[in-house]
Coordinates of C-alpha atoms in Angstrom, one line a residue:
M14 CA 8.6 64.2 -11.7
A15 CA 11.1 67.3 -13.2
G16 CA 10.0 69.0 -16.5
D17 CA 12.1 68.2 -19.9
S18 CA 11.4 70.8 -22.7
R19 CA 12.8 68.1 -25.3
H20 CA 10.3 66.0 -24.2
P21 CA 6.6 68.5 -23.1
E22 CA 4.9 66.1 -22.6
R23 CA 6.6 64.3 -19.1
E24 CA 6.2 67.5 -17.8
A25 CA 2.8 67.5 -19.2
V26 CA 1.8 64.2 -17.7
S27 CA 3.5 65.0 -14.0
A28 CA 1.2 67.7 -14.1
L29 CA -2.2 65.3 -14.2
A30 CA -0.6 62.3 -12.1
D31 CA -2.8 63.1 -8.8
D32 CA -6.1 63.2 -10.8
F33 CA -5.2 60.6 -13.0
V34 CA -4.6 58.5 -9.5
T35 CA -7.3 60.1 -7.9
E36 CA -9.9 59.2 -10.5
L37 CA -8.2 55.4 -11.3
R38 CA -9.4 54.4 -8.2
E39 CA -12.9 55.8 -8.5
W40 CA -13.0 53.2 -11.3
L41 CA -12.3 50.4 -9.7
A42 CA -14.2 50.6 -7.3
I43 CA -16.9 49.3 -9.6
P44 CA -16.9 45.9 -9.4
S45 CA -17.3 45.1 -13.0
I46 CA -17.0 41.3 -13.0
G47 CA -18.2 40.0 -16.3
A48 CA -18.3 36.4 -16.2
D49 CA -20.3 37.0 -13.2
P50 CA -24.0 37.6 -14.0
A51 CA -24.6 38.9 -10.4
H52 CA -21.9 41.4 -11.2
H53 CA -23.9 42.6 -14.9
A54 CA -25.4 45.6 -13.5
D55 CA -21.8 46.7 -12.1
V56 CA -20.5 46.3 -15.4
H57 CA -23.1 48.5 -17.1
R58 CA -22.0 51.3 -13.8
S59 CA -18.5 51.1 -15.2
A60 CA -19.3 51.7 -18.4
T61 CA -21.4 54.8 -17.9
W62 CA -18.3 55.8 -15.6
L63 CA -16.4 55.6 -18.3
A64 CA -18.4 57.6 -21.1
A65 CA -18.9 60.7 -18.5
T66 CA -15.4 60.8 -17.4
L67 CA -14.5 61.3 -21.7
R68 CA -17.9 63.6 -22.5
R69 CA -16.3 65.1 -19.3
D70 CA -12.4 65.1 -20.9
G71 CA -14.0 67.2 -23.8
W72 CA -14.8 64.0 -26.3
P73 CA -17.1 65.2 -29.1
R74 CA -18.4 61.7 -29.4
V75 CA -19.0 59.1 -26.5
E76 CA -21.7 56.7 -27.1
V77 CA -22.4 53.4 -24.5
W78 CA -22.7 50.3 -27.2
D79 CA -25.0 48.5 -25.1
A80 CA -28.0 47.1 -27.1
G81 CA -27.3 43.4 -26.9
P82 CA -26.0 40.7 -26.5
A83 CA -22.4 41.6 -25.7
L84 CA -21.9 43.7 -21.7
P85 CA -21.7 47.4 -23.3
A86 CA -19.0 48.9 -24.4
V87 CA -17.9 52.3 -24.6
F88 CA -16.8 54.2 -28.2
A89 CA -15.4 56.9 -28.0
C90 CA -13.8 59.9 -31.1
W91 CA -11.8 62.7 -31.0
P92 CA -10.8 63.5 -34.7
S93 CA -7.3 65.7 -35.6
D94 CA -8.4 69.0 -37.9
D95 CA -6.0 68.2 -39.6
P96 CA -8.3 65.9 -42.4
E97 CA -4.9 63.9 -43.6
A98 CA -4.1 63.1 -40.0
P99 CA -4.7 59.7 -40.0
T100 CA -7.0 57.8 -37.7
V101 CA -6.3 55.6 -34.4
L102 CA -8.5 52.6 -33.0
V103 CA -7.2 52.6 -29.1
Y104 CA -8.4 49.2 -27.9
G105 CA -8.9 48.2 -24.2
H106 CA -11.5 46.7 -21.8
H107 CA -12.8 46.9 -18.4
D108 CA -14.8 44.0 -17.3
V109 CA -12.0 43.0 -15.0
Q110 CA -11.6 38.8 -13.4
P111 CA -13.8 37.3 -10.8
V112 CA -11.9 37.9 -7.1
D113 CA -12.1 34.4 -5.9
P114 CA -10.6 33.5 -3.1
V115 CA -11.4 36.5 -1.4
E116 CA -10.2 36.0 2.0
R117 CA -6.0 36.0 0.0
W118 CA -6.6 39.5 -0.7
H119 CA -4.2 41.6 1.8
H120 CA -6.9 44.5 1.2
P121 CA -10.7 43.9 -0.2
P122 CA -10.2 43.9 -3.6
F123 CA -12.6 46.5 -5.0
D124 CA -11.0 49.5 -1.8
P125 CA -8.5 50.1 -4.2
Y126 CA -5.3 51.7 -2.3
V127 CA -2.2 52.9 -3.2
Q128 CA 1.1 51.6 -1.2
G129 CA 4.4 54.2 -2.0
E130 CA 4.9 53.7 -5.9
E131 CA 1.6 51.1 -6.2
L132 CA -2.1 51.2 -6.7
F133 CA -3.5 47.8 -5.3
G134 CA -7.3 46.4 -6.7
R135 CA -8.9 44.5 -9.5
G136 CA -8.5 45.9 -13.1
A137 CA -5.3 47.9 -11.6
S138 CA -3.1 46.6 -14.0
D139 CA -6.1 44.4 -16.7
D140 CA -7.0 46.7 -18.0
K141 CA -9.0 49.5 -16.2
G142 CA -5.7 51.2 -15.5
Q143 CA -4.2 50.9 -19.0
V144 CA -7.5 52.5 -20.5
A145 CA -7.1 55.4 -17.8
M146 CA -3.5 55.9 -19.0
H147 CA -4.8 56.7 -22.4
L148 CA -7.7 59.1 -21.9
L149 CA -4.4 60.4 -20.1
A150 CA -1.9 60.5 -22.8
V151 CA -4.5 62.6 -25.2
K152 CA -5.4 65.7 -22.7
A153 CA -1.1 64.8 -22.0
H154 CA -0.8 65.6 -26.0
L155 CA -2.8 68.4 -26.3
A156 CA -1.6 70.2 -23.0
A157 CA 2.2 69.5 -23.9
T158 CA 1.8 70.7 -28.0
G159 CA -1.3 73.6 -27.6
R160 CA -3.7 71.9 -29.4
T161 CA -7.3 71.3 -28.9
T162 CA -7.8 68.6 -31.6
P163 CA -6.1 66.0 -31.2
N164 CA -2.7 65.5 -33.9
V165 CA -4.1 62.2 -35.0
T166 CA -7.7 61.1 -34.8
I167 CA -8.2 59.3 -32.1
K168 CA -11.1 56.4 -31.5
L169 CA -12.0 54.7 -28.4
F170 CA -13.0 51.1 -28.4
V171 CA -13.2 49.4 -24.8
E172 CA -15.7 45.9 -25.1
G173 CA -16.7 44.5 -21.8
E174 CA -16.6 40.7 -22.4
E175 CA -13.0 40.1 -23.0
E176 CA -12.0 38.2 -19.4
S177 CA -15.6 36.2 -20.7
G178 CA -13.2 35.5 -24.3
S179 CA -15.0 38.4 -25.9
P180 CA -18.1 36.0 -27.1
H181 CA -19.7 39.2 -28.8
I182 CA -16.9 41.0 -30.5
R183 CA -17.9 39.9 -33.8
E184 CA -20.9 40.9 -33.5
L185 CA -20.0 44.7 -32.3
L186 CA -17.3 44.7 -35.3
D187 CA -19.8 44.1 -37.9
T188 CA -22.4 46.2 -36.6
H189 CA -20.0 49.2 -35.7
R190 CA -17.3 48.5 -38.8
D191 CA -18.2 52.7 -40.2
D192 CA -17.3 53.8 -36.5
L193 CA -14.3 51.4 -36.2
A194 CA -13.0 52.4 -39.6
C195 CA -9.1 53.9 -39.0
D196 CA -5.3 53.7 -40.7
L197 CA -4.0 51.4 -37.3
V198 CA -5.1 49.7 -34.2
V199 CA -3.2 50.4 -30.9
F200 CA -3.8 47.3 -28.7
T201 CA -3.3 48.2 -25.1
D202 CA -3.6 45.0 -22.7
T203 CA 0.5 43.5 -22.7
P204 CA 2.9 44.0 -20.6
L205 CA 6.3 45.0 -20.5
Y206 CA 9.0 42.1 -19.8
E207 CA 10.3 44.0 -17.1
R208 CA 10.6 47.4 -15.1
D209 CA 14.6 47.6 -15.8
A210 CA 13.6 45.8 -19.6
P211 CA 10.8 47.8 -20.8
T212 CA 9.9 46.5 -24.2
I213 CA 7.3 47.2 -26.7
C214 CA 5.1 43.3 -27.4
T215 CA 4.7 42.1 -31.6
G216 CA 1.9 38.9 -31.0
Q217 CA 0.4 37.8 -28.6
R218 CA -1.1 33.8 -29.1
G219 CA -3.9 32.7 -29.8
V220 CA -6.2 30.3 -27.6
I221 CA -9.1 27.6 -28.0
G222 CA -10.4 25.5 -24.9
G223 CA -12.6 22.8 -24.4
E224 CA -13.5 19.2 -23.1
I225 CA -12.9 16.1 -23.9
V226 CA -15.5 13.5 -21.6
F227 CA -14.8 9.6 -22.1
T228 CA -18.4 7.7 -21.7
G229 CA -18.2 3.9 -20.8
G230 CA -21.4 2.8 -19.1
S231 CA -24.2 4.7 -18.1
S232 CA -23.5 4.7 -14.3
D233 CA -20.6 3.9 -11.8
V234 CA -20.5 0.0 -11.2
H235 CA -18.4 -1.8 -8.2
S236 CA -14.9 -2.5 -9.8
G237 CA -15.4 -6.1 -7.7
R238 CA -18.4 -7.4 -10.1
A239 CA -17.3 -5.3 -13.1
G240 CA -13.7 -4.5 -12.5
G241 CA -11.4 -5.7 -15.3
G242 CA -14.2 -7.0 -17.6
V243 CA -15.3 -3.4 -18.8
P244 CA -13.3 -0.8 -19.9
N245 CA -12.3 2.0 -17.4
P246 CA -13.3 5.4 -19.3
A247 CA -10.3 6.9 -16.4
T248 CA -7.9 4.6 -17.5
A249 CA -8.1 5.1 -21.2
L250 CA -8.3 9.1 -21.2
A251 CA -5.3 9.3 -18.3
R252 CA -3.5 6.7 -21.7
L253 CA -5.2 9.9 -24.5
V254 CA -3.7 12.4 -22.1
A255 CA -0.5 10.8 -21.7
A256 CA 0.4 10.3 -25.4
L257 CA -1.0 14.0 -25.5
H258 CA 2.7 15.0 -25.8
D259 CA 6.3 12.9 -26.8
D260 CA 9.3 12.8 -24.8
E261 CA 10.6 16.1 -26.5
G262 CA 7.3 17.9 -24.7
R263 CA 6.0 18.4 -28.8
V264 CA 2.1 18.2 -28.9
Q265 CA 1.4 15.1 -30.9
L266 CA -2.2 16.3 -32.5
P267 CA -1.5 15.1 -36.5
G268 CA -0.4 18.5 -38.5
F269 CA 0.1 20.4 -35.0
Y270 CA 3.1 22.6 -36.7
D271 CA 2.2 22.8 -40.3
D272 CA 1.4 26.2 -40.2
V273 CA 3.6 27.9 -37.3
V274 CA 5.1 30.8 -38.9
P275 CA 9.0 31.0 -36.8
P276 CA 9.9 34.1 -35.0
S277 CA 12.1 36.8 -37.2
D278 CA 15.8 36.4 -35.7
L279 CA 15.5 40.7 -35.2
E280 CA 13.0 38.7 -32.2
R281 CA 14.9 36.1 -31.2
Q282 CA 18.2 38.1 -31.3
D283 CA 15.9 40.8 -28.7
W284 CA 14.5 38.1 -26.9
A285 CA 18.4 36.5 -25.7
A286 CA 19.9 40.2 -24.7
L287 CA 16.6 40.2 -21.8
P288 CA 17.4 39.4 -18.7
F289 CA 16.6 36.1 -17.4
D290 CA 16.7 34.5 -14.1
E291 CA 15.4 31.4 -13.9
A292 CA 14.4 31.1 -10.3
A293 CA 12.7 34.5 -9.8
W294 CA 11.3 33.8 -13.2
L295 CA 9.5 30.2 -11.3
A296 CA 8.5 32.5 -8.2
H297 CA 7.2 35.6 -9.9
N298 CA 5.5 34.1 -12.7
A299 CA 5.0 30.7 -12.9
G300 CA 2.9 30.5 -9.5
G301 CA 6.3 29.4 -7.9
A302 CA 7.0 26.4 -9.4
Q303 CA 10.2 24.0 -9.0
A304 CA 11.5 23.3 -12.2
T305 CA 11.1 24.9 -16.0
A306 CA 9.7 22.1 -18.7
G307 CA 9.1 22.6 -22.0
E308 CA 9.8 21.6 -25.6
A309 CA 13.1 21.1 -26.4
G310 CA 15.3 23.0 -28.3
W311 CA 13.7 27.0 -26.9
S312 CA 14.4 28.9 -24.6
T313 CA 11.7 29.6 -22.0
L314 CA 10.7 32.8 -22.9
E315 CA 10.8 31.1 -26.8
R316 CA 8.0 28.3 -25.3
V317 CA 5.8 30.6 -23.6
W318 CA 5.8 33.3 -26.3
V319 CA 6.1 31.8 -30.1
R320 CA 5.9 27.7 -29.0
P321 CA 2.2 26.6 -29.2
T322 CA 1.3 23.9 -26.2
A323 CA -1.5 22.2 -25.4
E324 CA -2.5 22.2 -21.8
I325 CA -4.5 19.5 -19.5
N326 CA -6.7 22.4 -17.3
G327 CA -8.6 19.5 -15.0
L328 CA -9.3 15.9 -14.6
H329 CA -12.2 14.4 -13.6
S330 CA -13.5 11.5 -13.0
G331 CA -15.6 8.7 -10.1
Y332 CA -15.0 9.2 -6.6
T333 CA -13.1 12.4 -5.6
G334 CA -14.2 12.5 -2.1
P335 CA -12.6 11.7 1.2
G336 CA -11.7 7.8 2.0
L337 CA -12.0 4.8 -1.2
K338 CA -15.0 3.9 -3.1
T339 CA -14.3 0.7 -4.9
I340 CA -16.0 1.2 -8.2
V341 CA -15.7 1.9 -12.1
P342 CA -15.8 4.6 -13.3
A343 CA -18.9 5.3 -16.1
S344 CA -17.3 8.5 -18.1
A345 CA -13.9 10.4 -17.3
T346 CA -13.3 14.2 -18.5
A347 CA -10.7 15.9 -19.5
K348 CA -11.3 20.4 -19.7
I349 CA -8.3 21.0 -22.0
S350 CA -7.3 24.2 -24.3
F351 CA -4.7 25.7 -26.5
R352 CA -2.3 28.4 -27.3
L353 CA -1.6 29.1 -30.4
V354 CA 0.7 30.8 -32.5
P355 CA 0.8 32.1 -36.1
D356 CA -0.6 31.3 -38.2
Q357 CA -2.4 28.4 -36.2
R358 CA -5.9 28.9 -36.4
P359 CA -8.5 27.9 -33.9
E360 CA -10.9 25.6 -36.3
V361 CA -8.1 23.9 -37.7
V362 CA -6.7 22.6 -34.8
L363 CA -10.4 21.3 -33.4
E364 CA -10.0 19.4 -36.1
Q365 CA -6.8 18.0 -35.4
L366 CA -7.9 16.9 -31.8
R367 CA -11.1 14.9 -32.7
E368 CA -8.7 13.1 -35.0
F369 CA -5.9 12.4 -32.0
V370 CA -9.5 11.8 -29.9
G371 CA -10.3 9.0 -31.9
K372 CA -7.3 7.8 -32.6
H373 CA -7.3 7.1 -29.2
T374 CA -10.1 6.3 -28.2
P375 CA -10.2 2.1 -27.6
P376 CA -13.8 0.2 -27.9
G377 CA -16.2 -0.2 -25.8
V378 CA -15.8 4.1 -24.5
H379 CA -17.5 6.8 -26.2
A380 CA -16.2 9.6 -26.6
E381 CA -17.3 13.5 -27.0
V382 CA -15.2 16.5 -27.7
H383 CA -17.0 19.9 -26.4
V384 CA -15.5 23.4 -27.7
R385 CA -15.9 27.0 -26.1
G386 CA -16.6 29.9 -28.0
D387 CA -14.9 30.1 -31.1
G388 CA -11.3 30.6 -29.1
A389 CA -8.9 33.7 -30.8
P390 CA -6.4 33.5 -33.3
P391 CA -2.6 34.4 -31.9
Y392 CA -1.5 38.2 -34.5
A393 CA 2.1 39.1 -34.6
A394 CA 3.1 42.5 -35.7
D395 CA 5.2 43.3 -38.6
V396 CA 8.1 44.6 -36.4
T397 CA 9.5 46.9 -38.9
H398 CA 6.6 48.5 -39.8
P399 CA 6.0 52.7 -39.4
A400 CA 4.4 52.3 -36.9
N401 CA 6.1 50.5 -34.9
L402 CA 8.9 51.9 -35.7
A403 CA 7.1 55.4 -34.5
L404 CA 6.2 53.7 -31.7
H405 CA 9.4 52.4 -30.6
E406 CA 10.8 55.8 -31.1
A407 CA 7.7 57.1 -28.0
Y408 CA 8.5 54.4 -26.0
E409 CA 12.9 55.3 -25.4
V410 CA 11.7 59.1 -25.2
A411 CA 9.1 58.4 -22.4
F412 CA 11.3 55.4 -20.5
E413 CA 15.0 56.7 -21.4
Q414 CA 16.9 53.8 -22.0
P415 CA 16.9 51.3 -24.8
V416 CA 13.6 49.4 -25.7
R417 CA 13.6 46.2 -27.4
F418 CA 11.1 43.5 -28.5
S419 CA 9.2 41.0 -27.0
R420 CA 5.8 38.9 -27.2
T421 CA 3.9 37.1 -24.3
G422 CA 2.1 33.5 -23.7
G423 CA -1.5 35.6 -23.5
S424 CA -4.7 35.8 -25.5
G425 CA -7.2 38.8 -26.8
P426 CA -9.0 40.1 -29.4
A427 CA -5.9 41.7 -31.4
A428 CA -6.1 38.7 -34.4
L429 CA -10.0 39.5 -35.0
L430 CA -9.6 43.6 -35.2
H431 CA -6.5 43.0 -37.5
A432 CA -9.1 40.4 -40.0
W433 CA -12.3 42.5 -39.2
L434 CA -11.2 46.0 -39.8
G435 CA -8.0 45.1 -42.7
V436 CA -5.4 47.5 -40.6
P437 CA -2.1 46.8 -38.9
V438 CA -2.0 46.5 -35.2
V439 CA 0.6 47.8 -32.6
Y440 CA 0.6 46.8 -28.7
L441 CA 1.5 49.7 -26.2
G442 CA 1.2 48.2 -22.4
A443 CA 3.9 49.3 -19.7
T444 CA 2.0 46.8 -17.2
L445 CA 4.7 44.0 -15.7
P446 CA 4.1 40.3 -15.9
D447 CA 3.9 39.5 -11.7
D448 CA 1.6 42.7 -11.4
R449 CA -0.8 39.1 -10.0
I450 CA -4.0 40.0 -12.9
H451 CA -6.1 37.5 -12.6
A452 CA -5.0 36.8 -9.3
P453 CA -5.1 37.9 -5.7
N454 CA -3.5 41.3 -5.4
E455 CA -3.2 42.8 -8.5
R456 CA -1.8 46.1 -8.4
V457 CA -0.7 47.8 -10.7
V458 CA 2.3 50.4 -10.7
V459 CA 1.7 54.2 -11.3
P460 CA 5.4 55.3 -12.4
L461 CA 5.3 53.2 -15.2
L462 CA 1.4 54.3 -16.1
L463 CA 2.6 57.8 -16.1
K464 CA 6.0 56.8 -19.0
G465 CA 2.8 55.0 -20.8
A466 CA 0.7 57.6 -20.5
E467 CA 3.9 59.5 -21.7
A468 CA 4.9 58.0 -25.1
A469 CA 1.4 57.8 -26.1
A470 CA 1.7 61.6 -26.1
V471 CA 4.2 61.0 -27.5
L472 CA 3.2 59.3 -30.3
W473 CA 0.1 61.0 -31.2
R474 CA 3.0 63.8 -32.0
I475 CA 5.5 62.1 -34.0
L476 CA 2.3 59.8 -35.5
P477 CA 1.6 61.5 -38.8
E478 CA 4.7 63.0 -40.1
R479 CA 6.5 59.0 -39.7
L480 CA 3.3 57.3 -41.7
S481 CA 4.0 59.9 -44.4

């Protein structure tokens, strides 16, 4: 990568690039699968590796928060020598998704390897690659500016439970509120739109999920003896599922759309200008689905970024083995999740779900709604905030082309960070939607991580002036 006297961060990143890839491969080899108790020791090893790397890089304060019940998080702080400089908290996570089905990996998931410009391995994109990108950015920022401390006070908060829904992040935020105090959060767990259409994410959907269980009797019963004479929980649940959406694709929970805030005109204009190939999107981002579908009146990008959804994740009832078993099942279960948009709240949607289930439970069937965790609320950044404008400027320096705004349909704890710390959140990511995160053969495009590091390094240089 050629140096550029106008953008010294580029030359600094390039000089550090080979070591960056070597170290990232070392970290990716640690199978820090937080959802699997058998790998909790590896999550501890991952946190220890990160802490040791930060200390080696010169971070003056590094801590592993492992007092429990949360899996270990890593905190670090590098103060600026300017007492008036803003304080920025960079958020990421070091736990990774399970690797099943492992037989579909072309190479062992924890034996990371480079092929061309791509680095393959679990966590390469989500999220170790992006956390390591920020470590590189700090080193490049110091090298490019000749400073011995950053131009802003930088704090790093890397949790170990994000892939399990961050079940203990509220306790961490409460316990360490003073440590995490800042003026701005930079959230680094989101993708670009495309490699040739770089974007800055401005929001994530929230999520709440659980199970609906219909029970009719204490055991399955012979359909010849009781069929037609007792309620069938599977049939009743199928009717409820069918009633969940109307013919226009709108969710039928009472009041579901009451709190929905539409996106700004500026964002919708940016999204309309993004290249969108429906066939390619279906093949690479939608698991090979055969057609797009969803709420009428909205584009596909808008449906997955800024419209709320209700999805049936699984259905189970009665006998599902080979052949036939003629029964009326005793119970039926639907696993369900909702993606939420500003200003919907998980606890409100849960009550709407309970009301909906109550209205669709026939006589003779007992209904239960079980919720998994507290859910995650949605978050949307102000695209006109000076920090977002500074980030936009830094991206255009790094990517050397126009940069637009986008959102992501996934979820994370950005809204919790905003609520607990009381400061704006902006998103700085450099991965791609087709990096196969949560799937076999996860990869990251190394040149994009390097551009992300350059953008972050530029941001640390210009942010104090832009926020003044």
